[in-house]
């Protein structure tokens, strides 16, 4: 009755009823304060352990996403990842971490049918967040990962393959013109593989595996390099300019190093022998003095000369002869010195030298 009397005195219309009057005025204020406190708490935690808080927040908003677990030690980078090795090669890894830096890290190798093996990784003295190390020589496919602090990397597959081999080869050798030698062929069945230096070689070969690149080297010098569609056969041309071993590098998924059995022969200097002639003679002025010689070379003698050695090492060319046969490797002859043609004192010593030159 009392309520009805009040409503009669102050009638209430729907237009005068406001939504905010139906709830407590303290509720929005409480909500704002709670959100502010939660946000402040989240910021403090983020500065204390940012990575863990960030992961936890993602798990709240992305509950079904494939997110990494939270670790104090963070693995930023691991090289080489999934890779291929040559049979018998060691696996070398490089690890970069952040967060709580571990005192030690290790490489874990897992091969089918064998117990897992652990290899210590060494930290860089100048950068304690960087670790590196190697495994033992590996001969079978396996997988690997690293442990750093409380963190473990994912497994990476490691394929171990035998390098390509040279199953058959044939080479055409074109010696330099100075040797006067004709071109000749050699192959993997030959026993005499002597090749003059500066020769041009045309090499054709076949490998055990498909390759897509070849490289010919002598020491650090690259003589030939070629990339092509994957196949078992190759053809290349190069010139040998050093005495070191000729190396053939073939590339597929892995690199193969195949030393070629060529024996590079140097071009030796000619040798001159004085025949039937005294090296020291006392002669009266005006008497002829014959000098007999034999010049020999490993390939071709081009010319032989006689020169006088004067004071202070000066040299004057006196005579020059050339073999009648352009391709002769030896040449015998004789020079005649007319002592009367020299303006010299009675007791002066005259010095002469016989020299030879190859092509």
mmCIF file of C-alpha atoms in Angstrom:
data_model
loop_
_atom_site.group_PDB
_atom_site.id
_atom_site.type_symbol
_atom_site.label_atom_id
_atom_site.label_comp_id
_atom_site.label_asym_id
_atom_site.label_seq_id
_atom_site.Cartn_x
_atom_site.Cartn_y
_atom_site.Cartn_z
ATOM 1 C CA UNK A 1 0.000 0.000 0.000
ATOM 2 C CA UNK A 2 2.853 2.345 0.865
ATOM 3 C CA UNK A 3 4.649 1.681 -2.436
ATOM 4 C CA UNK A 4 1.460 2.203 -4.375
ATOM 5 C CA UNK A 5 0.893 5.517 -2.572
ATOM 6 C CA UNK A 6 4.432 6.686 -3.402
ATOM 7 C CA UNK A 7 4.013 5.743 -7.056
ATOM 8 C CA UNK A 8 0.729 7.643 -7.197
ATOM 9 C CA UNK A 9 2.427 10.738 -5.834
ATOM 10 C CA UNK A 10 5.412 10.422 -8.250
ATOM 11 C CA UNK A 11 4.391 8.399 -11.261
ATOM 12 C CA UNK A 12 7.347 6.721 -13.062
ATOM 13 C CA UNK A 13 7.395 6.557 -16.861
ATOM 14 C CA UNK A 14 9.602 4.240 -18.930
ATOM 15 C CA UNK A 15 11.253 7.239 -20.590
ATOM 16 C CA UNK A 16 12.531 8.452 -17.230
ATOM 17 C CA UNK A 17 14.191 5.115 -16.295
ATOM 18 C CA UNK A 18 18.015 5.150 -17.110
ATOM 19 C CA UNK A 19 20.119 2.026 -17.479
ATOM 20 C CA UNK A 20 23.000 3.269 -15.314
ATOM 21 C CA UNK A 21 20.554 3.715 -12.432
ATOM 22 C CA UNK A 22 19.832 -0.014 -12.421
ATOM 23 C CA UNK A 23 23.500 -0.951 -11.469
ATOM 24 C CA UNK A 24 25.766 0.005 -8.671
ATOM 25 C CA UNK A 25 27.988 3.016 -9.482
ATOM 26 C CA UNK A 26 30.955 1.277 -7.788
ATOM 27 C CA UNK A 27 31.110 -1.640 -10.273
ATOM 28 C CA UNK A 28 32.722 0.249 -13.280
ATOM 29 C CA UNK A 29 35.204 1.872 -10.958
ATOM 30 C CA UNK A 30 36.155 -1.529 -9.541
ATOM 31 C CA UNK A 31 36.572 -2.961 -13.059
ATOM 32 C CA UNK A 32 38.825 -0.089 -14.199
ATOM 33 C CA UNK A 33 41.011 -0.427 -11.130
ATOM 34 C CA UNK A 34 41.272 -4.204 -11.577
ATOM 35 C CA UNK A 35 42.294 -3.899 -15.247
ATOM 36 C CA UNK A 36 44.893 -1.232 -14.388
ATOM 37 C CA UNK A 37 46.381 -3.422 -11.651
ATOM 38 C CA UNK A 38 46.481 -6.470 -13.949
ATOM 39 C CA UNK A 39 48.157 -4.433 -16.699
ATOM 40 C CA UNK A 40 50.737 -3.052 -14.248
ATOM 41 C CA UNK A 41 51.400 -6.558 -12.942
ATOM 42 C CA UNK A 42 51.876 -7.847 -16.536
ATOM 43 C CA UNK A 43 54.352 -5.035 -17.338
ATOM 44 C CA UNK A 44 56.404 -5.806 -14.209
ATOM 45 C CA UNK A 45 56.497 -9.501 -15.086
ATOM 46 C CA UNK A 46 57.422 -8.713 -18.697
ATOM 47 C CA UNK A 47 60.469 -6.722 -17.618
ATOM 48 C CA UNK A 48 61.427 -9.459 -15.164
ATOM 49 C CA UNK A 49 61.076 -12.351 -17.657
ATOM 50 C CA UNK A 50 59.946 -11.069 -21.015
ATOM 51 C CA UNK A 51 60.235 -14.256 -23.042
ATOM 52 C CA UNK A 52 58.265 -16.382 -20.582
ATOM 53 C CA UNK A 53 55.532 -13.746 -20.136
ATOM 54 C CA UNK A 54 55.278 -13.257 -23.896
ATOM 55 C CA UNK A 55 54.847 -17.017 -24.449
ATOM 56 C CA UNK A 56 52.295 -17.270 -21.641
ATOM 57 C CA UNK A 57 50.278 -14.396 -23.102
ATOM 58 C CA UNK A 58 50.283 -16.031 -26.532
ATOM 59 C CA UNK A 59 49.024 -19.274 -24.977
ATOM 60 C CA UNK A 60 46.068 -17.377 -23.459
ATOM 61 C CA UNK A 61 45.036 -15.755 -26.746
ATOM 62 C CA UNK A 62 46.160 -18.608 -29.033
ATOM 63 C CA UNK A 63 45.381 -21.753 -27.034
ATOM 64 C CA UNK A 64 45.508 -24.122 -30.031
ATOM 65 C CA UNK A 65 48.630 -22.700 -31.731
ATOM 66 C CA UNK A 66 51.848 -24.755 -31.909
ATOM 67 C CA UNK A 67 53.952 -22.616 -29.579
ATOM 68 C CA UNK A 68 57.389 -23.371 -28.164
ATOM 69 C CA UNK A 69 57.794 -24.066 -24.495
ATOM 70 C CA UNK A 70 59.237 -21.323 -22.341
ATOM 71 C CA UNK A 71 62.927 -21.694 -21.457
ATOM 72 C CA UNK A 72 65.352 -19.530 -19.559
ATOM 73 C CA UNK A 73 67.990 -20.191 -22.277
ATOM 74 C CA UNK A 74 66.848 -19.239 -25.787
ATOM 75 C CA UNK A 75 68.370 -20.911 -28.865
ATOM 76 C CA UNK A 76 68.549 -18.112 -31.436
ATOM 77 C CA UNK A 77 70.385 -19.934 -34.218
ATOM 78 C CA UNK A 78 71.811 -23.383 -34.938
ATOM 79 C CA UNK A 79 73.867 -24.114 -38.044
ATOM 80 C CA UNK A 80 73.965 -26.029 -40.366
ATOM 81 C CA UNK A 81 70.434 -27.322 -39.689
ATOM 82 C CA UNK A 82 69.297 -30.174 -41.934
ATOM 83 C CA UNK A 83 72.313 -30.985 -44.113
ATOM 84 C CA UNK A 84 74.296 -33.568 -46.084
ATOM 85 C CA UNK A 85 77.793 -34.808 -45.200
ATOM 86 C CA UNK A 86 80.431 -36.823 -47.028
ATOM 87 C CA UNK A 87 80.933 -40.316 -45.567
ATOM 88 C CA UNK A 88 83.624 -40.158 -42.894
ATOM 89 C CA UNK A 89 83.176 -36.398 -42.367
ATOM 90 C CA UNK A 90 82.628 -34.798 -38.960
ATOM 91 C CA UNK A 91 79.545 -32.702 -38.235
ATOM 92 C CA UNK A 92 80.530 -29.166 -37.209
ATOM 93 C CA UNK A 93 77.862 -27.003 -35.562
ATOM 94 C CA UNK A 94 77.613 -23.357 -34.506
ATOM 95 C CA UNK A 95 75.157 -22.304 -31.813
ATOM 96 C CA UNK A 96 73.939 -18.842 -30.815
ATOM 97 C CA UNK A 97 71.958 -18.420 -27.561
ATOM 98 C CA UNK A 98 70.467 -15.621 -25.482
ATOM 99 C CA UNK A 99 68.508 -15.230 -22.254
ATOM 100 C CA UNK A 100 70.167 -17.058 -19.374
ATOM 101 C CA UNK A 101 73.555 -17.943 -20.864
ATOM 102 C CA UNK A 102 74.542 -21.552 -20.111
ATOM 103 C CA UNK A 103 77.914 -22.587 -18.740
ATOM 104 C CA UNK A 104 78.109 -25.450 -21.236
ATOM 105 C CA UNK A 105 76.311 -26.834 -24.272
ATOM 106 C CA UNK A 106 76.430 -30.196 -26.025
ATOM 107 C CA UNK A 107 75.749 -31.814 -29.388
ATOM 108 C CA UNK A 108 73.582 -34.956 -29.357
ATOM 109 C CA UNK A 109 73.911 -37.536 -32.175
ATOM 110 C CA UNK A 110 71.194 -40.167 -32.551
ATOM 111 C CA UNK A 111 71.861 -43.095 -34.929
ATOM 112 C CA UNK A 112 69.447 -45.955 -35.432
ATOM 113 C CA UNK A 113 70.416 -48.994 -33.361
ATOM 114 C CA UNK A 114 73.048 -47.103 -31.360
ATOM 115 C CA UNK A 115 73.104 -45.269 -28.059
ATOM 116 C CA UNK A 116 72.867 -41.489 -28.240
ATOM 117 C CA UNK A 117 76.276 -39.778 -28.179
ATOM 118 C CA UNK A 118 77.071 -36.416 -26.597
ATOM 119 C CA UNK A 119 79.861 -34.055 -27.685
ATOM 120 C CA UNK A 120 80.774 -30.926 -25.741
ATOM 121 C CA UNK A 121 80.549 -27.560 -27.469
ATOM 122 C CA UNK A 122 83.101 -24.887 -26.619
ATOM 123 C CA UNK A 123 82.108 -21.296 -25.933
ATOM 124 C CA UNK A 124 83.860 -18.415 -27.673
ATOM 125 C CA UNK A 125 86.148 -16.568 -25.199
ATOM 126 C CA UNK A 126 85.165 -13.243 -26.810
ATOM 127 C CA UNK A 127 81.430 -14.008 -27.051
ATOM 128 C CA UNK A 128 80.041 -16.344 -24.371
ATOM 129 C CA UNK A 129 76.715 -16.553 -26.215
ATOM 130 C CA UNK A 130 78.389 -18.387 -29.122
ATOM 131 C CA UNK A 131 79.242 -22.122 -29.003
ATOM 132 C CA UNK A 132 80.851 -24.391 -31.581
ATOM 133 C CA UNK A 133 82.135 -27.946 -31.852
ATOM 134 C CA UNK A 134 82.254 -31.154 -33.869
ATOM 135 C CA UNK A 135 81.155 -34.766 -33.670
ATOM 136 C CA UNK A 136 83.201 -37.844 -34.515
ATOM 137 C CA UNK A 137 83.500 -39.033 -38.113
ATOM 138 C CA UNK A 138 80.061 -40.174 -39.308
ATOM 139 C CA UNK A 139 79.373 -43.022 -41.731
ATOM 140 C CA UNK A 140 75.575 -43.510 -41.517
ATOM 141 C CA UNK A 141 72.450 -41.369 -41.696
ATOM 142 C CA UNK A 142 71.407 -39.969 -38.329
ATOM 143 C CA UNK A 143 69.781 -36.998 -36.633
ATOM 144 C CA UNK A 144 71.145 -34.435 -34.204
ATOM 145 C CA UNK A 145 70.199 -31.630 -31.867
ATOM 146 C CA UNK A 146 71.876 -29.502 -29.196
ATOM 147 C CA UNK A 147 71.286 -28.957 -25.491
ATOM 148 C CA UNK A 148 71.950 -25.496 -24.077
ATOM 149 C CA UNK A 149 71.035 -24.807 -20.451
ATOM 150 C CA UNK A 150 67.420 -25.898 -19.919
ATOM 151 C CA UNK A 151 66.644 -25.834 -23.643
ATOM 152 C CA UNK A 152 66.745 -28.506 -26.336
ATOM 153 C CA UNK A 153 66.680 -27.735 -30.058
ATOM 154 C CA UNK A 154 64.449 -29.690 -32.467
ATOM 155 C CA UNK A 155 65.915 -32.769 -34.181
ATOM 156 C CA UNK A 156 67.644 -32.159 -37.520
ATOM 157 C CA UNK A 157 68.141 -34.914 -40.095
ATOM 158 C CA UNK A 158 71.653 -35.601 -41.314
ATOM 159 C CA UNK A 159 72.254 -37.538 -44.554
ATOM 160 C CA UNK A 160 75.659 -39.188 -45.017
ATOM 161 C CA UNK A 161 76.621 -39.967 -48.626
ATOM 162 C CA UNK A 162 79.629 -41.372 -50.446
ATOM 163 C CA UNK A 163 81.297 -38.759 -52.700
ATOM 164 C CA UNK A 164 81.170 -39.257 -56.483
ATOM 165 C CA UNK A 165 84.115 -41.162 -57.948
ATOM 166 C CA UNK A 166 85.688 -41.073 -61.404
ATOM 167 C CA UNK A 167 84.833 -44.397 -63.062
ATOM 168 C CA UNK A 168 86.362 -43.698 -66.467
ATOM 169 C CA UNK A 169 88.283 -40.907 -68.186
ATOM 170 C CA UNK A 170 90.156 -40.081 -71.377
ATOM 171 C CA UNK A 171 92.391 -37.076 -72.091
ATOM 172 C CA UNK A 172 93.942 -35.552 -75.206
ATOM 173 C CA UNK A 173 97.272 -33.855 -74.440
ATOM 174 C CA UNK A 174 98.492 -30.996 -76.643
ATOM 175 C CA UNK A 175 102.109 -30.180 -75.627
ATOM 176 C CA UNK A 176 103.432 -26.615 -76.104
ATOM 177 C CA UNK A 177 105.168 -25.774 -79.382
ATOM 178 C CA UNK A 178 108.521 -25.473 -77.585
ATOM 179 C CA UNK A 179 108.606 -29.250 -77.061
ATOM 180 C CA UNK A 180 108.060 -30.112 -80.745
ATOM 181 C CA UNK A 181 105.972 -33.044 -79.484
ATOM 182 C CA UNK A 182 102.798 -34.163 -81.294
ATOM 183 C CA UNK A 183 99.481 -34.375 -79.482
ATOM 184 C CA UNK A 184 98.815 -37.702 -77.773
ATOM 185 C CA UNK A 185 96.058 -39.480 -75.827
ATOM 186 C CA UNK A 186 96.077 -40.945 -72.303
ATOM 187 C CA UNK A 187 93.389 -42.726 -70.283
ATOM 188 C CA UNK A 188 92.844 -44.421 -66.933
ATOM 189 C CA UNK A 189 94.579 -47.599 -68.188
ATOM 190 C CA UNK A 190 97.852 -45.818 -69.041
ATOM 191 C CA UNK A 191 100.927 -46.233 -66.835
ATOM 192 C CA UNK A 192 103.046 -43.424 -68.304
ATOM 193 C CA UNK A 193 101.181 -40.211 -67.517
ATOM 194 C CA UNK A 194 104.052 -37.725 -67.913
ATOM 195 C CA UNK A 195 102.757 -34.444 -69.342
ATOM 196 C CA UNK A 196 104.953 -31.441 -70.262
ATOM 197 C CA UNK A 197 104.220 -28.262 -68.331
ATOM 198 C CA UNK A 198 102.093 -25.678 -70.198
ATOM 199 C CA UNK A 199 100.293 -28.473 -72.081
ATOM 200 C CA UNK A 200 96.640 -28.082 -73.031
ATOM 201 C CA UNK A 201 94.447 -30.950 -71.759
ATOM 202 C CA UNK A 202 91.020 -31.910 -73.093
ATOM 203 C CA UNK A 203 89.494 -34.196 -70.451
ATOM 204 C CA UNK A 204 86.388 -36.334 -70.832
ATOM 205 C CA UNK A 205 85.164 -38.371 -67.866
ATOM 206 C CA UNK A 206 82.332 -40.323 -66.293
ATOM 207 C CA UNK A 207 81.392 -40.317 -62.592
ATOM 208 C CA UNK A 208 79.649 -42.817 -60.340
ATOM 209 C CA UNK A 209 76.947 -40.305 -59.359
ATOM 210 C CA UNK A 210 75.136 -37.514 -61.168
ATOM 211 C CA UNK A 211 76.962 -34.209 -60.820
ATOM 212 C CA UNK A 212 76.065 -30.620 -61.729
ATOM 213 C CA UNK A 213 79.422 -28.853 -61.482
ATOM 214 C CA UNK A 214 83.121 -29.538 -61.987
ATOM 215 C CA UNK A 215 86.222 -27.587 -61.048
ATOM 216 C CA UNK A 216 89.871 -28.166 -62.015
ATOM 217 C CA UNK A 217 92.565 -26.784 -59.698
ATOM 218 C CA UNK A 218 96.332 -26.747 -59.285
ATOM 219 C CA UNK A 219 97.109 -25.609 -55.767
ATOM 220 C CA UNK A 220 94.930 -22.531 -55.148
ATOM 221 C CA UNK A 221 94.660 -21.692 -58.867
ATOM 222 C CA UNK A 222 91.415 -22.574 -60.670
ATOM 223 C CA UNK A 223 92.123 -23.808 -64.212
ATOM 224 C CA UNK A 224 88.540 -24.585 -65.223
ATOM 225 C CA UNK A 225 85.029 -24.361 -63.761
ATOM 226 C CA UNK A 226 81.739 -25.360 -65.336
ATOM 227 C CA UNK A 227 78.134 -25.752 -64.160
ATOM 228 C CA UNK A 228 75.697 -27.876 -66.151
ATOM 229 C CA UNK A 229 72.535 -29.987 -65.917
ATOM 230 C CA UNK A 230 72.902 -33.010 -63.656
ATOM 231 C CA UNK A 231 74.524 -35.943 -65.416
ATOM 232 C CA UNK A 232 77.250 -38.601 -65.180
ATOM 233 C CA UNK A 233 79.520 -37.330 -67.977
ATOM 234 C CA UNK A 234 81.553 -34.144 -68.422
ATOM 235 C CA UNK A 235 83.974 -32.555 -70.887
ATOM 236 C CA UNK A 236 86.444 -29.774 -70.081
ATOM 237 C CA UNK A 237 89.603 -28.112 -71.385
ATOM 238 C CA UNK A 238 92.401 -26.511 -69.360
ATOM 239 C CA UNK A 239 96.139 -25.752 -69.398
ATOM 240 C CA UNK A 240 98.537 -26.963 -66.717
ATOM 241 C CA UNK A 241 100.889 -24.146 -65.714
ATOM 242 C CA UNK A 242 102.379 -25.500 -62.486
ATOM 243 C CA UNK A 243 104.084 -28.685 -61.286
ATOM 244 C CA UNK A 244 101.582 -29.377 -58.487
ATOM 245 C CA UNK A 245 98.938 -32.123 -58.572
ATOM 246 C CA UNK A 246 95.907 -31.520 -60.780
ATOM 247 C CA UNK A 247 92.748 -31.807 -58.664
ATOM 248 C CA UNK A 248 89.292 -32.534 -60.064
ATOM 249 C CA UNK A 249 86.398 -31.371 -57.859
ATOM 250 C CA UNK A 250 82.940 -32.739 -58.681
ATOM 251 C CA UNK A 251 79.752 -31.453 -57.050
ATOM 252 C CA UNK A 252 76.421 -33.150 -56.464
ATOM 253 C CA UNK A 253 74.720 -33.020 -53.068
ATOM 254 C CA UNK A 254 78.248 -33.218 -51.667
ATOM 255 C CA UNK A 255 81.694 -32.373 -53.009
ATOM 256 C CA UNK A 256 84.151 -34.971 -54.237
ATOM 257 C CA UNK A 257 87.892 -34.308 -54.531
ATOM 258 C CA UNK A 258 89.554 -36.532 -57.151
ATOM 259 C CA UNK A 259 93.322 -36.090 -57.722
ATOM 260 C CA UNK A 260 94.151 -36.765 -61.384
ATOM 261 C CA UNK A 261 97.188 -39.057 -61.905
ATOM 262 C CA UNK A 262 99.010 -36.713 -64.296
ATOM 263 C CA UNK A 263 102.743 -36.220 -63.689
ATOM 264 C CA UNK A 264 103.612 -32.686 -64.766
ATOM 265 C CA UNK A 265 107.143 -32.610 -66.168
ATOM 266 C CA UNK A 266 109.071 -29.294 -66.051
ATOM 267 C CA UNK A 267 110.867 -27.839 -69.057
ATOM 268 C CA UNK A 268 114.509 -28.040 -67.920
ATOM 269 C CA UNK A 269 117.193 -25.613 -69.045
ATOM 270 C CA UNK A 270 119.674 -26.820 -71.685
ATOM 271 C CA UNK A 271 123.026 -28.253 -70.602
ATOM 272 C CA UNK A 272 126.266 -27.310 -72.377
ATOM 273 C CA UNK A 273 129.317 -29.582 -72.144
ATOM 274 C CA UNK A 274 132.741 -28.473 -73.326
ATOM 275 C CA UNK A 275 134.353 -31.350 -75.237
ATOM 276 C CA UNK A 276 138.079 -31.971 -75.949
ATOM 277 C CA UNK A 277 138.976 -28.442 -74.863
ATOM 278 C CA UNK A 278 141.064 -27.234 -71.945
ATOM 279 C CA UNK A 279 139.177 -24.778 -69.770
ATOM 280 C CA UNK A 280 142.386 -22.786 -69.168
ATOM 281 C CA UNK A 281 145.007 -22.166 -71.869
ATOM 282 C CA UNK A 282 148.052 -19.969 -72.331
ATOM 283 C CA UNK A 283 148.143 -18.870 -75.980
ATOM 284 C CA UNK A 284 150.287 -16.435 -77.923
ATOM 285 C CA UNK A 285 148.368 -13.564 -79.383
ATOM 286 C CA UNK A 286 147.097 -14.267 -82.880
ATOM 287 C CA UNK A 287 146.666 -18.014 -82.420
ATOM 288 C CA UNK A 288 143.245 -19.557 -83.016
ATOM 289 C CA UNK A 289 141.586 -21.294 -80.121
ATOM 290 C CA UNK A 290 138.875 -23.928 -80.917
ATOM 291 C CA UNK A 291 136.100 -24.672 -78.410
ATOM 292 C CA UNK A 292 134.119 -27.863 -79.006
ATOM 293 C CA UNK A 293 130.727 -28.202 -77.308
ATOM 294 C CA UNK A 294 127.709 -30.473 -76.917
ATOM 295 C CA UNK A 295 124.378 -28.809 -76.063
ATOM 296 C CA UNK A 296 121.509 -31.010 -74.825
ATOM 297 C CA UNK A 297 117.907 -30.273 -73.884
ATOM 298 C CA UNK A 298 114.960 -32.352 -72.728
ATOM 299 C CA UNK A 299 113.019 -31.214 -75.825
ATOM 300 C CA UNK A 300 114.583 -28.959 -78.494
ATOM 301 C CA UNK A 301 117.816 -26.940 -78.783
ATOM 302 C CA UNK A 302 117.050 -23.628 -80.478
ATOM 303 C CA UNK A 303 120.518 -22.028 -80.662
ATOM 304 C CA UNK A 304 123.999 -21.984 -79.126
ATOM 305 C CA UNK A 305 126.132 -18.885 -78.640
ATOM 306 C CA UNK A 306 129.632 -17.777 -77.672
ATOM 307 C CA UNK A 307 130.139 -14.634 -75.595
ATOM 308 C CA UNK A 308 133.069 -12.808 -74.019
ATOM 309 C CA UNK A 309 132.814 -11.882 -70.340
ATOM 310 C CA UNK A 310 134.455 -8.484 -69.841
ATOM 311 C CA UNK A 311 135.337 -6.507 -66.758
ATOM 312 C CA UNK A 312 132.549 -5.764 -64.283
ATOM 313 C CA UNK A 313 130.509 -8.658 -65.676
ATOM 314 C CA UNK A 314 129.713 -7.105 -69.048
ATOM 315 C CA UNK A 315 129.068 -9.575 -71.866
ATOM 316 C CA UNK A 316 129.578 -9.290 -75.602
ATOM 317 C CA UNK A 317 128.041 -11.780 -78.013
ATOM 318 C CA UNK A 318 130.648 -13.090 -80.466
ATOM 319 C CA UNK A 319 129.122 -15.993 -82.405
ATOM 320 C CA UNK A 320 125.746 -17.684 -82.773
ATOM 321 C CA UNK A 321 124.836 -21.029 -84.376
ATOM 322 C CA UNK A 322 121.585 -22.974 -84.804
ATOM 323 C CA UNK A 323 121.051 -26.690 -85.458
ATOM 324 C CA UNK A 324 120.129 -27.713 -88.984
ATOM 325 C CA UNK A 325 117.360 -29.929 -87.528
ATOM 326 C CA UNK A 326 114.695 -27.676 -85.970
ATOM 327 C CA UNK A 327 113.530 -30.436 -83.587
ATOM 328 C CA UNK A 328 116.895 -31.692 -82.355
ATOM 329 C CA UNK A 329 117.309 -32.262 -78.614
ATOM 330 C CA UNK A 330 121.143 -32.251 -78.883
ATOM 331 C CA UNK A 331 123.586 -30.240 -80.921
ATOM 332 C CA UNK A 332 127.375 -30.671 -81.193
ATOM 333 C CA UNK A 333 129.600 -28.018 -82.727
ATOM 334 C CA UNK A 334 132.729 -25.911 -82.446
ATOM 335 C CA UNK A 335 133.563 -22.225 -82.124
ATOM 336 C CA UNK A 336 136.924 -20.777 -83.320
ATOM 337 C CA UNK A 337 138.287 -17.859 -81.326
ATOM 338 C CA UNK A 338 140.822 -15.633 -83.178
ATOM 339 C CA UNK A 339 142.893 -14.243 -80.298
ATOM 340 C CA UNK A 340 144.476 -11.682 -82.637
ATOM 341 C CA UNK A 341 141.134 -9.910 -83.088
ATOM 342 C CA UNK A 342 141.001 -8.821 -79.445
ATOM 343 C CA UNK A 343 142.616 -5.589 -78.287
ATOM 344 C CA UNK A 344 144.210 -6.950 -75.152
ATOM 345 C CA UNK A 345 147.473 -6.620 -73.284
ATOM 346 C CA UNK A 346 150.127 -9.307 -73.439
ATOM 347 C CA UNK A 347 149.264 -10.930 -70.090
ATOM 348 C CA UNK A 348 145.567 -10.091 -70.025
ATOM 349 C CA UNK A 349 143.143 -12.954 -69.255
ATOM 350 C CA UNK A 350 140.284 -13.368 -71.716
ATOM 351 C CA UNK A 351 137.118 -15.108 -70.505
ATOM 352 C CA UNK A 352 134.555 -16.773 -72.746
ATOM 353 C CA UNK A 353 131.276 -18.579 -72.164
ATOM 354 C CA UNK A 354 129.264 -20.964 -74.311
ATOM 355 C CA UNK A 355 125.489 -20.845 -73.737
ATOM 356 C CA UNK A 356 122.480 -22.670 -75.178
ATOM 357 C CA UNK A 357 118.809 -21.809 -75.448
ATOM 358 C CA UNK A 358 115.784 -24.047 -75.915
ATOM 359 C CA UNK A 359 112.556 -23.155 -77.661
#
